[in-house]
Coordinates of C-alpha atoms in Angstrom, one line a residue:
Chain Y
G1 CA -91.2 -58.7 10.3
A2 CA -88.4 -58.3 8.0
G3 CA -89.5 -55.7 5.5
V4 CA -89.6 -52.1 5.3
S5 CA -91.6 -50.3 8.2
Q6 CA -92.9 -46.7 8.3
T7 CA -94.6 -44.7 11.3
P8 CA -97.2 -43.3 11.5
S9 CA -99.5 -44.9 9.2
N10 CA -101.8 -41.9 9.1
K11 CA -100.6 -38.3 10.2
V12 CA -103.3 -35.4 10.2
T13 CA -101.8 -32.1 10.8
E14 CA -102.8 -28.4 10.3
K15 CA -101.7 -26.1 7.5
G16 CA -98.1 -24.5 9.1
K17 CA -97.4 -27.4 11.6
Y18 CA -94.2 -29.4 11.3
V19 CA -94.3 -33.4 11.1
E20 CA -91.4 -36.1 10.9
L21 CA -92.0 -39.2 9.4
R22 CA -90.2 -42.5 10.1
C23 CA -88.8 -45.3 8.0
D24 CA -86.9 -48.7 8.9
P25 CA -85.3 -49.9 5.8
I26 CA -84.9 -53.9 5.9
S27 CA -81.7 -55.0 7.9
G28 CA -78.7 -54.9 5.8
H29 CA -79.7 -52.4 3.2
T30 CA -77.3 -49.6 2.5
A31 CA -79.7 -47.6 0.1
L32 CA -83.0 -45.6 1.2
Y33 CA -85.7 -44.0 -0.9
W34 CA -88.4 -41.6 -0.2
Y35 CA -91.0 -41.3 -2.7
R36 CA -94.2 -39.1 -2.5
Q37 CA -97.3 -40.6 -3.8
S38 CA -100.2 -38.1 -4.6
L39 CA -104.0 -39.5 -5.6
G40 CA -103.9 -40.9 -9.0
Q41 CA -100.5 -40.8 -9.4
G42 CA -97.4 -43.1 -9.3
P43 CA -94.3 -42.5 -6.5
E44 CA -92.2 -39.5 -7.2
F45 CA -89.1 -39.6 -6.1
L46 CA -88.1 -37.1 -3.4
I47 CA -84.4 -38.3 -2.1
Y48 CA -82.0 -41.2 -2.1
F49 CA -79.5 -42.2 0.7
Q50 CA -76.3 -44.3 0.4
G51 CA -75.2 -45.4 3.9
T52 CA -75.8 -42.0 5.9
G53 CA -75.5 -39.3 3.0
A54 CA -77.8 -38.1 0.6
A55 CA -76.6 -39.4 -2.9
D56 CA -79.4 -37.5 -4.7
D57 CA -81.7 -35.2 -3.1
S58 CA -83.0 -33.5 -6.3
G59 CA -86.7 -34.7 -6.0
L60 CA -87.0 -32.5 -2.8
P61 CA -89.6 -30.1 -3.9
N62 CA -88.6 -27.2 -1.9
D63 CA -86.6 -26.3 1.4
R64 CA -89.4 -27.2 3.8
F65 CA -88.4 -30.8 3.0
F66 CA -85.4 -32.5 4.6
A67 CA -84.7 -35.8 5.5
V68 CA -81.9 -37.2 7.4
R69 CA -80.5 -41.1 8.3
P70 CA -77.7 -40.3 10.9
E71 CA -76.6 -43.8 11.5
G72 CA -77.3 -45.4 8.0
S73 CA -80.3 -47.2 9.0
V74 CA -83.6 -45.3 10.1
S75 CA -84.6 -42.2 8.1
T76 CA -86.7 -39.4 9.1
L77 CA -88.0 -37.1 6.5
K78 CA -89.1 -33.7 8.0
I79 CA -91.6 -31.7 6.6
Q80 CA -92.1 -27.4 8.0
R81 CA -94.6 -25.2 7.6
T82 CA -96.8 -27.6 6.1
E83 CA -99.4 -26.9 3.4
R84 CA -102.6 -28.3 2.2
G85 CA -100.5 -29.7 -1.2
D86 CA -98.2 -31.6 0.8
S87 CA -101.1 -34.1 1.4
A88 CA -100.0 -37.2 -0.4
V89 CA -98.9 -40.7 0.7
Y90 CA -95.2 -40.8 1.6
L91 CA -93.5 -44.1 0.9
C92 CA -90.0 -45.6 1.8
A93 CA -88.0 -48.3 0.1
S94 CA -84.6 -49.7 0.6
S95 CA -82.4 -51.8 -1.6
Q96 CA -78.8 -53.9 -1.2
A97 CA -75.8 -51.9 -1.9
G98 CA -75.2 -50.9 -5.7
D99 CA -77.0 -49.7 -8.6
Y100 CA -80.6 -50.6 -9.9
N101 CA -81.1 -53.3 -7.4
E102 CA -84.7 -54.3 -6.5
Q103 CA -86.3 -51.8 -4.3
F104 CA -88.7 -53.1 -1.4
F105 CA -91.2 -50.5 -0.3
G106 CA -93.0 -50.3 2.9
P107 CA -96.7 -49.2 3.8
G108 CA -96.1 -45.7 3.6
T109 CA -97.4 -43.0 5.7
R110 CA -100.5 -40.8 4.5
L111 CA -100.2 -37.2 5.4
T112 CA -103.2 -35.0 5.7
V113 CA -102.9 -31.4 5.8
L114 CA -106.0 -29.7 7.0
Chain J
A1 CA -85.7 -36.0 -18.7
Q2 CA -86.9 -39.7 -18.4
S3 CA -90.8 -40.5 -18.2
V4 CA -92.9 -43.3 -18.4
S5 CA -96.3 -43.4 -20.0
Q6 CA -99.1 -45.9 -19.0
H7 CA -102.1 -45.2 -21.5
N8 CA -104.6 -47.2 -19.7
H9 CA -105.7 -45.9 -16.4
H10 CA -108.8 -48.4 -15.6
V11 CA -109.5 -51.6 -17.1
I12 CA -112.1 -54.0 -16.1
L13 CA -112.0 -57.8 -17.5
S14 CA -114.0 -60.5 -16.5
E15 CA -111.9 -63.5 -15.1
A16 CA -110.1 -65.6 -17.7
A17 CA -109.7 -62.9 -20.0
S18 CA -106.5 -62.2 -21.4
L19 CA -104.9 -59.3 -20.4
E20 CA -102.1 -56.3 -21.8
L21 CA -101.1 -53.2 -20.0
G22 CA -99.3 -50.9 -22.2
C23 CA -96.0 -49.0 -20.7
N24 CA -93.8 -46.9 -22.8
Y25 CA -90.5 -45.0 -21.6
S26 CA -88.4 -42.1 -22.8
Y27 CA -84.8 -42.7 -22.3
G28 CA -82.4 -43.9 -25.4
G29 CA -79.8 -45.2 -23.1
T30 CA -79.5 -48.5 -21.2
V31 CA -82.5 -49.2 -18.8
N32 CA -83.5 -51.4 -16.6
L33 CA -87.3 -51.9 -16.4
F34 CA -89.8 -52.9 -13.8
W35 CA -93.6 -53.8 -13.0
Y36 CA -94.6 -53.3 -9.4
V37 CA -98.2 -54.3 -8.3
Q38 CA -100.1 -52.9 -5.4
Y39 CA -103.0 -54.9 -4.2
P40 CA -105.9 -53.5 -2.3
G41 CA -104.6 -52.5 1.1
Q42 CA -101.2 -53.6 0.7
H43 CA -98.0 -52.2 -0.1
L44 CA -96.3 -51.7 -3.5
Q45 CA -94.2 -55.1 -4.2
L46 CA -92.3 -56.4 -7.2
L47 CA -94.0 -58.3 -10.1
L48 CA -90.8 -58.4 -12.5
K49 CA -87.9 -56.8 -13.7
Y50 CA -85.9 -56.5 -16.9
F51 CA -82.1 -56.0 -16.7
S52 CA -80.4 -57.4 -19.8
G53 CA -80.7 -60.6 -21.7
D54 CA -84.0 -62.6 -22.9
P55 CA -86.5 -59.6 -23.3
L56 CA -89.4 -61.6 -22.7
V57 CA -89.3 -61.9 -18.7
K58 CA -91.6 -63.8 -16.7
G59 CA -92.6 -62.9 -13.1
I60 CA -94.8 -63.8 -10.1
K61 CA -98.2 -65.1 -10.3
G62 CA -98.0 -65.6 -14.4
F63 CA -97.2 -62.5 -15.6
E64 CA -94.7 -61.7 -18.0
A65 CA -93.5 -58.6 -20.2
E66 CA -92.1 -58.1 -23.2
F67 CA -89.2 -55.5 -23.7
I68 CA -89.0 -53.9 -27.0
K69 CA -86.3 -51.8 -27.6
S70 CA -87.3 -50.2 -30.7
K71 CA -90.4 -49.4 -29.3
F72 CA -89.3 -48.5 -26.3
S73 CA -92.0 -50.6 -24.3
F74 CA -92.6 -52.8 -21.8
N75 CA -96.0 -54.4 -21.9
L76 CA -97.1 -56.2 -19.4
R77 CA -99.3 -59.6 -20.3
K78 CA -101.5 -62.4 -18.4
P79 CA -103.2 -65.1 -20.8
S80 CA -105.9 -65.7 -18.0
V81 CA -106.8 -63.1 -15.3
Q82 CA -108.2 -63.8 -11.9
W83 CA -110.3 -61.8 -9.6
S84 CA -107.2 -61.8 -7.2
D85 CA -105.3 -60.1 -9.9
T86 CA -107.4 -56.8 -9.2
A87 CA -104.6 -54.4 -8.2
E88 CA -103.0 -51.2 -9.4
Y89 CA -100.0 -51.7 -11.4
F90 CA -97.0 -49.4 -11.9
C91 CA -94.5 -49.4 -14.4
A92 CA -91.2 -47.9 -13.4
V93 CA -87.6 -47.4 -15.0
Y94 CA -84.2 -46.8 -13.7
G95 CA -82.0 -45.1 -16.5
G96 CA -78.8 -43.2 -17.1
A97 CA -76.6 -42.2 -14.0
T98 CA -79.4 -42.1 -11.3
N99 CA -80.6 -44.4 -8.6
K100 CA -84.2 -42.6 -9.4
L101 CA -86.6 -44.9 -10.5
I102 CA -89.3 -43.1 -12.4
F103 CA -92.9 -44.6 -12.2
G104 CA -95.7 -44.2 -14.9
T105 CA -99.4 -43.3 -13.3
G106 CA -100.5 -46.7 -12.7
T107 CA -103.1 -49.0 -14.2
L108 CA -106.0 -50.1 -12.4
L109 CA -107.4 -53.2 -13.0
A110 CA -110.5 -54.5 -11.9
V111 CA -111.5 -58.4 -12.5
Q112 CA -114.8 -59.3 -12.5
P113 CA -115.6 -62.5 -11.0

């Protein structure tokens, strides 16, 4: 399909482990965003890429969280030393170049840290 | 800091009832406003958006929203809901020199047949 895809759809891990979450944006979209949605809350901004560079990473909660987008397309969100509080749905979105364009969301990855 | 408030957390309506979901934001400058919907088992999708011009915007599936700058509001409306409108609705705002979408906490709408 032509939409944003995310893998895996579900990830269960143990406290202290490392996880990687992948996002494939819509082809041609230069802007890519990561959000985190906890139960009963709206999506919360984590980081925004314009091309290969992180234009705004002010939403990353701490230095255990890191994201890359080396070729300006696929992005990986990396979480080190996972904690139970990291359990949430991690959403990826992409948009065309330029500010304030409509963001298209993927289905999310549900992360559960035991 | 920008914030978005959705005061109705859970709304239950019968089919054909009218719907209005409240959304208020806190930002004094130019804003771009959105309503997103998440149907059960599906991902977030755009319902409608306001960037400029006519403050009454129409979206998909008969939804509309009115931007009232003086009230910092962007309420969502539909004159007659259907069972298929059962979903979670999120208001979101872009504002200032940022590409962050700030979301409200969402309103869960259940329409009873």
